[in-house]
CSV table of C-alpha atoms and ligand atoms in Angstrom, one decimal:
chain,number,residue,atom,x,y,z
P,166,MET,CA,88.8,96.9,83.2
P,167,ARG,CA,86.9,100.1,83.8
P,168,PHE,CA,87.1,103.1,86.2
P,169,GLY,CA,85.0,102.6,89.3
P,170,SER,CA,83.1,105.0,91.5
P,171,ALA,CA,82.6,108.6,90.4
P,172,PHE,CA,85.2,110.7,92.1
P,173,ASN,CA,83.6,112.4,95.1
P,174,GLU,CA,84.2,116.1,94.4
P,175,THR,CA,82.3,117.2,97.5
P,176,LEU,CA,84.9,115.6,99.8
P,177,MET,CA,87.5,118.0,98.5
P,178,LYS,CA,85.7,121.3,98.6
P,179,THR,CA,88.0,124.1,99.6
P,180,SER,CA,88.0,125.9,102.9
P,181,ILE,CA,89.5,129.1,104.2
P,182,TYR,CA,93.0,128.6,105.5
P,183,ASP,CA,93.4,129.3,109.3
P,184,ASP,CA,96.8,128.7,110.8
P,185,ARG,CA,95.4,128.0,114.3
P,186,LYS,CA,93.3,125.1,113.2
P,187,TYR,CA,96.4,122.8,112.7
P,188,THR,CA,98.5,121.0,115.2
P,189,LEU,CA,101.2,120.4,112.5
P,190,GLN,CA,102.3,121.7,109.1
P,191,THR,CA,104.5,119.7,106.9
P,192,ASP,CA,106.0,119.4,103.4
P,193,LEU,CA,104.8,115.9,102.8
P,194,THR,CA,102.3,113.6,104.6
P,195,ILE,CA,102.6,109.9,103.8
P,196,ILE,CA,99.5,108.0,104.5
P,197,GLY,CA,100.5,104.4,105.2
P,198,SER,CA,103.5,102.8,106.9
P,199,GLY,CA,103.9,99.6,105.0
P,200,ILE,CA,106.9,98.9,102.8
P,201,ALA,CA,105.8,101.6,100.4
P,202,GLY,CA,105.2,104.3,103.0
P,203,LEU,CA,108.3,103.6,104.9
P,204,SER,CA,110.4,103.6,101.8
P,205,ALA,CA,108.9,106.9,100.6
P,206,ALA,CA,109.6,108.3,104.1
P,207,LEU,CA,113.3,107.1,103.8
P,208,PHE,CA,113.8,108.7,100.4
P,209,ALA,CA,112.1,111.9,101.5
P,210,VAL,CA,114.1,112.4,104.7
P,211,GLN,CA,117.3,111.6,102.9
P,212,GLU,CA,116.4,114.6,100.6
P,213,GLY,CA,115.7,116.8,103.7
P,214,LEU,CA,111.9,117.0,103.3
P,215,ASP,CA,109.9,117.6,106.4
P,216,ILE,CA,107.5,114.6,106.6
P,217,LEU,CA,104.7,113.1,108.6
P,218,LEU,CA,104.2,109.4,108.4
P,219,LEU,CA,100.8,107.9,109.3
P,220,GLY,CA,99.3,104.4,109.5
P,221,ASP,CA,99.8,101.3,111.5
P,222,ALA,CA,99.4,97.6,110.6
P,223,GLY,CA,98.9,96.8,106.9
P,224,ALA,CA,99.6,94.0,104.5
P,225,SER,CA,103.4,94.5,105.1
P,226,ASN,CA,102.9,93.2,108.7
P,227,PHE,CA,102.2,89.8,107.1
P,228,ALA,CA,105.0,89.9,104.5
P,229,SER,CA,107.8,87.4,104.7
P,230,GLY,CA,110.7,89.8,104.8
P,231,LEU,CA,111.9,88.6,101.4
P,232,LEU,CA,112.2,91.4,98.9
P,233,ASP,CA,110.7,90.4,95.6
P,234,VAL,CA,111.4,92.6,92.5
P,235,LEU,CA,110.1,90.4,89.7
P,236,ALA,CA,110.0,86.7,89.5
P,237,ALA,CA,107.1,85.5,87.4
P,238,PHE,CA,104.8,86.4,84.4
P,239,PRO,CA,101.2,85.1,84.9
P,240,GLY,CA,99.3,83.7,81.9
P,241,LYS,CA,98.0,80.3,80.8
P,242,LYS,CA,101.0,79.0,82.7
P,243,ILE,CA,103.3,80.9,85.0
P,244,ASP,CA,106.6,81.9,83.3
P,245,HIS,CA,109.3,82.2,86.0
P,246,CYS,CA,112.0,84.7,85.3
P,247,SER,CA,115.3,84.1,87.0
P,248,ASP,CA,116.7,87.5,86.0
P,249,PRO,CA,114.3,90.2,87.1
P,250,TRP,CA,116.1,92.8,84.9
P,251,GLN,CA,115.7,90.7,81.8
P,252,GLY,CA,112.0,90.3,82.8
P,253,MET,CA,111.8,94.1,83.2
P,254,ALA,CA,113.0,94.6,79.6
P,255,VAL,CA,110.1,92.6,78.2
P,256,LEU,CA,107.5,93.7,80.7
P,257,PRO,CA,106.1,96.5,78.4
P,258,GLU,CA,105.4,94.0,75.7
P,259,HIS,CA,103.4,91.6,78.0
P,260,PHE,CA,102.1,94.0,80.7
P,261,PRO,CA,102.2,97.5,79.1
P,262,LYS,CA,100.4,99.1,82.1
P,263,HIS,CA,102.5,97.6,84.9
P,264,PRO,CA,103.8,100.4,87.3
P,265,TYR,CA,107.4,99.4,86.6
P,266,ASN,CA,107.0,100.7,83.0
P,267,ARG,CA,107.0,104.2,84.5
P,268,LEU,CA,110.6,103.7,85.6
P,269,GLN,CA,113.9,102.9,84.0
P,270,SER,CA,115.5,99.6,85.3
P,271,ASP,CA,118.4,101.4,86.8
P,272,GLU,CA,116.0,103.6,88.8
P,273,ILE,CA,114.4,100.5,90.2
P,274,TYR,CA,117.8,99.1,91.0
P,275,GLN,CA,118.9,102.3,92.6
P,276,ALA,CA,115.8,102.5,94.8
P,277,VAL,CA,116.2,98.9,96.1
P,278,VAL,CA,119.9,99.5,96.8
P,279,GLN,CA,119.2,102.7,98.6
P,280,VAL,CA,116.8,100.8,101.0
P,281,MET,CA,119.3,97.9,101.4
P,282,ARG,CA,122.1,100.3,102.3
P,283,ALA,CA,120.0,102.1,104.9
P,284,LEU,CA,119.0,98.7,106.5
P,285,ALA,CA,122.6,97.7,106.6
P,286,THR,CA,123.5,100.7,108.7
P,287,ALA,CA,121.0,99.4,111.3
P,288,ASP,CA,122.5,95.9,111.2
P,289,LEU,CA,119.8,94.4,109.1
P,290,GLY,CA,121.8,93.1,106.1
P,291,TYR,CA,120.2,91.7,102.9
P,292,ASN,CA,121.9,89.6,100.3
P,293,GLY,CA,121.4,88.3,96.8
P,294,PHE,CA,122.8,88.3,93.3
P,295,GLU,CA,123.1,91.3,91.0
P,296,LYS,CA,121.3,89.8,88.0
P,297,GLU,CA,119.6,86.8,89.3
P,298,ASN,CA,116.8,85.9,91.7
P,299,VAL,CA,117.7,83.9,94.7
P,300,GLN,CA,116.1,80.5,95.3
P,301,VAL,CA,115.1,80.1,98.9
P,302,ILE,CA,113.2,77.3,100.6
P,303,THR,CA,110.1,78.2,102.5
P,304,GLY,CA,108.5,76.7,105.6
P,305,LEU,CA,106.2,74.7,103.3
P,306,GLY,CA,109.1,73.0,101.7
P,307,THR,CA,108.6,74.9,98.5
P,308,CYS,CA,111.2,76.9,96.7
P,309,LYS,CA,110.6,80.6,96.2
P,310,GLN,CA,112.4,83.0,93.9
P,311,THR,CA,113.1,86.4,95.3
P,312,TYR,CA,115.6,89.2,94.7
P,313,ARG,CA,117.0,89.9,98.1
P,314,VAL,CA,116.9,87.8,101.3
P,315,PRO,CA,117.8,88.8,104.8
P,316,GLU,CA,121.4,88.0,105.7
P,317,SER,CA,120.0,85.5,108.2
P,318,MET,CA,118.7,83.3,105.3
P,319,TRP,CA,121.7,83.6,103.0
P,320,PRO,CA,123.7,80.6,104.3
P,321,GLY,CA,120.5,78.6,103.5
P,322,VAL,CA,120.6,79.7,99.9
P,323,LYS,CA,124.1,78.3,99.6
P,324,ALA,CA,123.4,75.2,101.5
P,325,PHE,CA,120.4,74.4,99.3
P,326,GLN,CA,122.3,75.2,96.2
P,327,ASP,CA,125.1,72.7,97.1
P,328,LYS,CA,122.7,70.3,98.9
P,329,SER,CA,125.1,70.3,101.8
P,330,PRO,CA,124.4,68.2,104.9
P,331,CYS,CA,122.1,70.3,107.2
P,332,LEU,CA,120.3,69.8,110.5
P,333,LEU,CA,116.9,71.5,110.8
P,334,VAL,CA,115.7,72.1,114.3
P,335,ASP,CA,112.1,73.0,115.2
P,336,PHE,CA,110.1,73.2,118.4
P,337,HIS,CA,107.4,71.3,120.2
P,338,GLY,CA,104.2,73.3,119.9
P,339,LEU,CA,105.4,75.8,117.3
P,340,LYS,CA,102.4,76.8,115.2
P,341,ASP,CA,102.5,76.5,111.4
P,342,PHE,CA,106.0,75.1,111.1
P,343,SER,CA,107.0,71.5,110.8
P,344,GLY,CA,110.5,70.3,110.2
P,345,PRO,CA,109.4,66.7,109.3
P,346,TRP,CA,106.9,68.1,106.8
P,347,LEU,CA,109.5,70.3,105.2
P,348,ARG,CA,112.0,67.4,105.0
P,349,SER,CA,109.5,65.0,103.4
P,350,THR,CA,108.7,67.6,100.8
P,351,LEU,CA,112.3,68.3,100.0
P,352,ALA,CA,113.6,64.8,100.5
P,353,ARG,CA,114.2,64.1,96.8
P,354,GLU,CA,115.9,67.4,96.1
P,355,TRP,CA,117.8,67.7,99.3
P,356,PRO,CA,118.4,64.3,100.8
P,357,ALA,CA,121.1,65.5,103.2
P,358,ILE,CA,118.6,67.5,105.3
P,359,ARG,CA,117.8,66.0,108.7
P,360,THR,CA,115.4,67.2,111.4
P,361,GLU,CA,115.2,67.2,115.2
P,362,ARG,CA,112.5,68.7,117.4
P,363,VAL,CA,113.3,70.1,120.9
P,364,ASP,CA,111.5,72.0,123.6
P,365,PHE,CA,112.0,75.7,123.3
P,366,PRO,CA,113.6,77.0,126.5
P,367,GLU,CA,111.3,78.1,129.3
P,368,THR,CA,108.0,77.1,127.5
P,369,ARG,CA,107.1,73.9,129.3
P,370,GLY,CA,103.3,73.9,129.8
P,371,HIS,CA,102.6,75.9,126.7
P,372,SER,CA,100.7,73.8,124.1
P,373,GLU,CA,101.0,76.5,121.4
P,374,LEU,CA,104.0,78.6,120.5
P,375,PHE,CA,104.2,81.5,118.1
P,376,ALA,CA,107.3,82.6,116.2
P,377,VAL,CA,107.0,86.3,117.2
P,378,ARG,CA,106.9,85.5,120.9
P,379,LEU,CA,109.8,83.1,120.7
P,380,ALA,CA,111.8,85.7,118.7
P,381,GLN,CA,111.3,88.2,121.5
P,382,SER,CA,112.4,85.7,124.2
P,383,LEU,CA,115.6,85.0,122.3
P,384,GLU,CA,116.6,88.6,123.0
P,385,SER,CA,117.5,87.2,126.4
P,386,GLU,CA,121.0,85.7,126.8
P,387,ARG,CA,119.8,83.2,129.3
P,388,VAL,CA,117.3,81.8,126.7
P,389,ARG,CA,120.0,81.7,124.0
P,390,GLN,CA,122.3,79.8,126.3
P,391,LYS,CA,119.6,77.2,127.0
P,392,LEU,CA,118.8,76.9,123.3
P,393,ALA,CA,122.4,76.3,122.4
P,394,ALA,CA,122.7,73.7,125.2
P,395,ALA,CA,119.7,71.8,123.9
P,396,VAL,CA,120.8,71.8,120.3
P,397,ALA,CA,124.6,71.2,120.6
P,398,PRO,CA,124.3,67.4,121.3
P,399,LEU,CA,122.1,66.9,118.2
P,400,ILE,CA,124.7,68.2,115.7
P,401,ARG,CA,126.6,65.4,113.9
P,402,ASP,CA,128.8,66.2,111.0
P,403,GLU,CA,126.6,69.0,109.6
P,404,GLN,CA,128.1,72.4,108.7
P,405,PHE,CA,124.7,74.0,108.5
P,406,LEU,CA,122.0,74.4,111.1
P,407,ALA,CA,118.6,75.7,110.2
P,408,PHE,CA,115.9,77.2,112.5
P,409,PRO,CA,112.5,78.6,111.7
P,410,ALA,CA,112.8,82.3,111.3
P,411,LEU,CA,112.6,83.4,114.9
P,412,LEU,CA,116.2,84.2,115.9
P,413,GLY,CA,115.4,87.6,117.6
P,414,LEU,CA,113.4,90.6,116.7
P,415,TYR,CA,115.6,93.6,117.4
P,416,SER,CA,119.2,92.2,117.4
P,417,SER,CA,118.9,89.2,115.1
P,418,GLY,CA,122.4,89.7,113.6
P,419,ALA,CA,124.1,89.5,116.9
P,420,ILE,CA,121.9,86.6,118.1
P,421,ARG,CA,122.7,84.5,115.1
P,422,ALA,CA,126.4,85.3,115.4
P,423,GLU,CA,126.4,84.3,119.1
P,424,LEU,CA,124.6,81.0,118.4
P,425,GLU,CA,127.0,80.3,115.5
P,426,GLU,CA,130.0,80.8,117.9
P,427,ARG,CA,128.5,78.6,120.6
P,428,LEU,CA,127.6,75.8,118.2
P,429,GLY,CA,130.4,76.0,115.7
P,430,VAL,CA,128.2,75.8,112.6
P,431,SER,CA,126.7,78.1,110.0
P,432,ILE,CA,123.2,79.0,111.0
P,433,PHE,CA,120.3,80.1,108.8
P,434,GLU,CA,116.6,80.9,109.1
P,435,ILE,CA,113.8,79.4,107.1
P,436,PRO,CA,110.8,81.7,106.4
P,437,THR,CA,107.7,80.9,108.4
P,438,MET,CA,104.0,81.5,107.7
P,439,PRO,CA,102.7,85.1,108.4
P,440,PRO,CA,103.1,87.1,110.6
P,441,SER,CA,106.7,86.5,109.9
P,442,VAL,CA,109.5,87.7,112.1
P,443,PRO,CA,111.8,88.9,109.3
P,444,GLY,CA,108.9,90.9,107.9
P,445,LEU,CA,108.5,92.6,111.3
P,446,ARG,CA,112.2,93.2,111.6
P,447,PHE,CA,112.1,95.1,108.3
P,448,LEU,CA,109.3,97.4,109.5
P,449,GLU,CA,110.9,97.9,112.9
P,450,THR,CA,114.3,98.6,111.5
P,451,MET,CA,113.0,101.1,108.9
P,452,GLY,CA,111.1,102.9,111.7
P,453,GLY,CA,114.3,103.0,113.8
P,454,ILE,CA,116.3,104.5,110.9
P,455,LEU,CA,113.7,107.1,110.2
P,456,ASN,CA,113.7,108.2,113.9
P,457,ARG,CA,117.3,109.4,113.4
P,458,TYR,CA,116.1,112.2,111.2
P,459,SER,CA,114.9,115.4,112.8
P,460,CYS,CA,112.7,116.2,109.8
P,461,PHE,CA,110.8,112.9,110.4
P,462,ARG,CA,107.6,112.7,112.5
P,463,ARG,CA,105.2,109.8,112.9
P,464,GLU,CA,101.7,109.4,114.1
P,465,SER,CA,100.6,105.8,114.5
P,466,GLY,CA,97.2,104.6,115.6
P,467,LYS,CA,95.1,107.3,114.0
P,468,ARG,CA,93.5,106.9,110.6
P,469,VAL,CA,92.9,109.8,108.2
P,470,SER,CA,89.2,110.4,108.7
P,471,HIS,CA,88.7,113.4,106.4
P,472,ILE,CA,90.7,115.4,103.9
P,473,GLN,CA,89.9,118.7,102.3
P,474,ARG,CA,91.9,121.0,100.1
P,475,GLU,CA,92.6,124.5,101.1
P,476,GLU,CA,92.5,127.5,98.7
P,477,THR,CA,96.3,127.5,98.7
P,478,GLY,CA,96.2,124.0,97.2
P,479,GLN,CA,97.5,122.4,100.4
P,480,PHE,CA,95.7,119.5,102.0
P,481,ALA,CA,94.1,119.7,105.5
P,482,LEU,CA,93.9,116.2,107.0
P,483,THR,CA,91.9,115.2,110.0
P,484,LEU,CA,93.4,112.3,112.0
P,485,GLY,CA,91.1,110.2,114.2
P,486,GLU,CA,87.7,111.3,115.2
P,487,GLY,CA,86.0,113.3,117.9
P,488,GLU,CA,87.7,114.7,121.0
P,489,PHE,CA,91.1,113.2,120.2
P,490,SER,CA,91.3,114.1,116.6
P,491,SER,CA,94.0,116.4,115.3
P,492,ARG,CA,94.5,118.4,112.1
P,493,VAL,CA,97.5,118.5,109.8
P,494,LEU,CA,98.3,120.9,106.9
P,495,SER,CA,100.4,119.4,104.2
P,496,ARG,CA,101.9,120.7,100.9
P,497,GLN,CA,101.9,117.3,99.4
P,498,VAL,CA,100.2,114.0,100.2
P,499,MET,CA,101.3,110.5,99.3
P,500,LEU,CA,98.8,107.7,99.4
P,501,ALA,CA,100.5,104.4,100.5
P,502,THR,CA,97.4,102.9,102.0
P,503,GLY,CA,97.8,99.5,100.4
P,504,ARG,CA,94.9,97.3,99.2
P,505,PHE,CA,92.2,95.5,101.1
P,506,LEU,CA,94.3,94.3,104.0
P,507,GLY,CA,96.0,97.6,104.4
P,508,GLY,CA,92.7,99.5,104.2
P,509,GLY,CA,93.4,101.5,101.0
P,510,LEU,CA,90.8,99.7,99.0
P,511,GLN,CA,87.4,98.5,100.0
P,512,ALA,CA,85.0,96.2,98.1
P,513,ASP,CA,81.2,96.1,98.2
P,514,PRO,CA,79.2,93.7,96.0
P,515,GLU,CA,79.2,96.3,93.1
P,516,GLN,CA,82.5,97.9,93.1
P,517,ILE,CA,86.0,98.5,94.6
P,518,ARG,CA,86.5,101.9,96.1
P,519,GLU,CA,89.5,103.9,97.2
P,520,VAL,CA,88.9,104.8,100.8
P,521,VAL,CA,90.6,108.1,101.6
P,522,PHE,CA,90.0,110.3,98.6
P,523,ASP,CA,87.4,108.2,96.8
P,524,LEU,CA,89.6,108.3,93.7
P,525,PRO,CA,88.6,106.3,90.6
P,526,VAL,CA,89.6,102.7,90.8
P,527,VAL,CA,90.5,100.6,87.7
P,528,GLN,CA,88.6,97.4,88.3
P,529,PRO,CA,86.9,94.5,86.5
P,530,SER,CA,83.9,95.5,84.4
P,531,PRO,CA,80.5,94.3,85.5
P,532,ASP,CA,80.5,91.4,83.1
P,533,GLN,CA,83.9,90.1,84.3
P,534,ASP,CA,84.5,87.8,87.3
P,535,TRP,CA,86.6,89.3,90.0
P,536,HIS,CA,88.2,85.9,90.8
P,537,GLN,CA,88.9,82.8,88.8
P,538,GLU,CA,87.4,79.6,90.1
P,539,ASP,CA,90.8,78.1,91.0
P,540,PHE,CA,92.6,80.1,93.7
P,541,PHE,CA,95.9,79.1,92.1
P,542,ASP,CA,94.9,80.0,88.6
P,543,PRO,CA,98.2,80.8,86.8
P,544,GLY,CA,96.7,83.9,85.2
P,545,GLY,CA,95.9,85.4,88.7
P,546,HIS,CA,92.7,87.2,89.5
P,547,GLN,CA,91.2,90.3,88.0
P,548,ALA,CA,90.6,91.8,91.4
P,549,ASN,CA,94.3,91.7,92.2
P,550,ARG,CA,95.0,94.0,89.4
P,551,ALA,CA,92.5,96.6,90.5
P,552,GLY,CA,93.8,99.9,91.8
P,553,LEU,CA,94.7,103.4,91.0
P,554,GLU,CA,95.8,104.6,87.5
P,555,VAL,CA,98.7,107.0,87.8
P,556,ASP,CA,100.8,109.3,85.5
P,557,SER,CA,104.5,108.9,84.8
P,558,VAL,CA,105.4,110.3,88.3
P,559,PHE,CA,102.7,108.3,90.2
P,560,ARG,CA,100.0,111.0,90.6
P,561,PRO,CA,96.5,109.5,90.4
P,562,LEU,CA,94.4,110.1,87.3
P,563,ASP,CA,90.7,110.8,87.0
P,564,THR,CA,88.4,109.1,84.6
P,565,LYS,CA,89.5,111.3,81.7
P,566,GLY,CA,93.1,110.5,82.3
P,567,ASP,CA,94.0,113.8,83.8
P,568,VAL,CA,96.0,114.3,87.0
P,569,VAL,CA,93.6,114.7,89.9
P,570,TYR,CA,95.9,117.0,92.0
P,571,GLU,CA,99.4,118.0,91.1
P,572,ASN,CA,100.5,117.5,94.7
P,573,LEU,CA,98.8,114.1,95.4
P,574,TYR,CA,100.8,110.9,94.8
P,575,ALA,CA,100.0,107.2,95.1
P,576,VAL,CA,102.6,104.4,95.6
P,577,GLY,CA,102.8,100.7,96.5
P,578,SER,CA,100.3,98.0,96.3
P,579,ILE,CA,97.3,100.3,95.7
P,580,LEU,CA,98.5,100.8,92.1
P,581,ALA,CA,96.5,99.2,89.3
P,582,HIS,CA,97.9,96.6,86.9
P,583,SER,CA,100.3,95.0,89.3
P,584,ASP,CA,99.4,91.5,90.7
P,585,TRP,CA,102.2,91.3,93.3
P,586,MET,CA,101.1,87.9,94.3
P,587,ARG,CA,101.5,86.2,90.9
P,588,MET,CA,104.3,88.4,89.6
P,589,LYS,CA,106.3,88.3,92.9
P,590,CYS,CA,106.9,92.1,92.7
P,591,GLY,CA,105.4,93.4,96.0
P,592,ALA,CA,108.4,95.0,97.7
P,593,GLY,CA,109.9,96.1,94.4
P,594,VAL,CA,106.9,98.0,93.2
P,595,ALA,CA,106.4,99.5,96.7
P,596,ILE,CA,110.1,100.7,96.9
P,597,ALA,CA,110.4,101.8,93.2
P,598,SER,CA,107.2,103.8,93.0
P,599,ALA,CA,108.0,105.5,96.3
P,600,PHE,CA,111.4,106.5,94.9
P,601,LYS,CA,110.0,108.0,91.7
P,602,ALA,CA,107.3,109.9,93.5
P,603,VAL,CA,109.7,111.4,96.0
P,604,GLN,CA,112.1,112.4,93.2
P,605,SER,CA,109.2,114.1,91.5
P,606,ILE,CA,108.3,116.0,94.7
P,607,CYS,CA,111.9,117.1,95.1
P,608,THR,CA,112.1,118.3,91.5
P,609,ALA,CA,108.8,120.2,91.8
P,610,SER,CA,110.0,121.8,95.1
P,611,ASN,CA,113.3,122.8,93.6
P,612,GLN,CA,111.5,124.5,90.7
P,613,GLU,CA,109.2,126.3,93.1
P,614,ASP,CA,112.2,127.5,95.0
P,615,ARG,CA,113.8,128.8,91.8
P,616,PHE,CA,110.7,130.7,90.8
P,617,SER,CA,110.3,132.3,94.3
P,618,LEU,CA,113.9,133.6,94.3
F,227,FAD,C1,101.0,87.3,103.5
F,227,FAD,C2,101.8,88.2,102.7
F,227,FAD,C3,103.1,87.8,102.3
F,227,FAD,C4,103.8,88.7,101.5
F,227,FAD,N1,105.1,88.3,101.1
F,227,FAD,C5,105.8,89.1,100.4
F,227,FAD,C6,107.1,88.7,100.0
F,227,FAD,O1,107.6,87.6,100.3
F,227,FAD,N2,107.9,89.5,99.2
F,227,FAD,C7,107.4,90.7,98.8
F,227,FAD,O2,108.1,91.5,98.1
F,227,FAD,N3,106.1,91.1,99.1
F,227,FAD,C8,105.4,90.3,99.9
F,227,FAD,N4,104.1,90.7,100.3
F,227,FAD,C9,103.5,91.9,99.7
F,227,FAD,C10,104.0,93.2,100.3
F,227,FAD,O3,103.6,93.0,101.7
F,227,FAD,C11,103.2,94.3,99.7
F,227,FAD,O4,103.4,94.4,98.4
F,227,FAD,C12,103.8,95.5,100.4
F,227,FAD,O5,103.4,95.4,101.7
F,227,FAD,C13,103.3,96.8,99.8
F,227,FAD,O6,102.3,97.2,100.6
F,227,FAD,P1,102.0,98.7,100.9
F,227,FAD,O7,103.1,99.4,101.7
F,227,FAD,O8,101.6,99.3,99.6
F,227,FAD,O9,100.6,98.6,101.8
F,227,FAD,P2,100.4,98.0,103.2
F,227,FAD,O10,101.5,97.2,103.7
F,227,FAD,O11,99.1,97.3,103.1
F,227,FAD,O12,100.2,99.3,104.1
F,227,FAD,C14,99.1,100.1,104.1
F,227,FAD,C15,99.3,101.2,105.2
F,227,FAD,O13,98.3,102.2,105.0
F,227,FAD,C16,97.7,102.5,106.3
F,227,FAD,N5,96.4,103.1,106.0
F,227,FAD,C17,95.4,102.6,105.3
F,227,FAD,N6,94.3,103.4,105.3
F,227,FAD,C18,94.7,104.4,106.1
F,227,FAD,C19,94.0,105.6,106.6
F,227,FAD,N7,92.8,106.0,106.3
F,227,FAD,N8,94.7,106.5,107.5
F,227,FAD,C20,95.9,106.2,107.9
F,227,FAD,N9,96.6,105.1,107.5
F,227,FAD,C21,96.0,104.2,106.6
F,227,FAD,C22,97.8,101.2,107.0
F,227,FAD,O14,97.6,101.4,108.4
F,227,FAD,C23,99.1,100.6,106.6
F,227,FAD,O15,100.1,101.2,107.4
F,227,FAD,C24,103.3,89.9,101.1
F,227,FAD,C25,102.0,90.3,101.5
F,227,FAD,C26,101.3,89.5,102.3
F,227,FAD,C27,99.9,89.9,102.7
């Protein structure tokens, strides 16, 4: 690995501060509203910081809604770890530069719990074991290890564990989900799973159906009634009924409870291919929670097009371009811009670049391949470990290993040395790094306040 592009000093040249130039001034601007940015925003508003959250769709819009903390160690073969905390204890030995090594295990745990508690207040419960990953079946019929699953999937974890009789219902025309395929893949392990296919209410004449659209239509009581009527005669002696994960977008808890009452069985969801409804529920619910705080502001749909540093050390950000652009002055900035899908990193044939600040990117050296020949290579791909090098509180480092700006932080999947795909640590790294960075900002602000007294 090497550091990539030379850091573009000219982008950051200072300007004279002028109050009238800004439409908004804030303590902290978080660039990115994926799992990392939303978590950082939550931790920050809970500490009373005045924040602005930027960004729209990123990789998190495709995430499954399962919250991984740590489930595998890549290498010549993949070593699965059923207890993420035990895995964390040996991580420094195997992956000394992994972002988790900048935190204590109990800080990571506390960060995850804080997000879970907030979600629960908005009726989006998550469940799991304290010291063990959960095994959940996916829409492909594979079994995935993760740390926390939405409450809507929890009965499925139990049903799969006990191999209980279960009816899986899917829908004519639903894209990328097939009950019969899932059953045939699981047949040996879970012989008591049976499938039926029905027409989804009010979709006659549609040859293709998409989970997000069906989830929205289940917000209507009329549609739920029709669905229950179609499924009720199919249930034999099963105690469990499974659906692809599309039971509502905004009030999924209530929808599932209502269907359970109508049908007299325990209902659970099976994750689908992206974009996944439970993943979108997570993002929507976090957004709703943040809106409760008066110190929270959000600007979606405008990218940061330019940043410069004022003489005061604050950052002046330009959002959007041309006539409709606006300017923000911020004491601190947190980059939660994600990787290639989110827009935080870009690759050209020579190198991988960080887009907003042109920060140095740790990346494969010119003589190394970015990718292995086999997509499923158990060691993962070098390019997936590329990203920003940071200090102990998640501030980006320059090529000499010095902090670039004392008030600039980077969190989430843009960090180097963390292959979330292979290690199954995506949400965990996003949440934990956000937690630590916000703590550091609060500590620094408290110290400033003490000195100014
Ligand atoms: C298909 C898929 C499935 C996944 N499944 C799981 C899973 O099961 N479990 C799990 O734990 N993790 C999963 N993940 C990983 C997880 O989504 C990521 O680890 C997590 O999203 C962290 O992403 P992030 O918040 O750092 O960045 P992202 O989600 O990519 O967000 C980046 C944000 O930055 C914004 N942005 C970028 N540039 C700019 C700019 N110039 N100005 C303003 N805004 C900007 C974008 O608009 C976006 O809001 C999955 C990911 C994918 C793609």
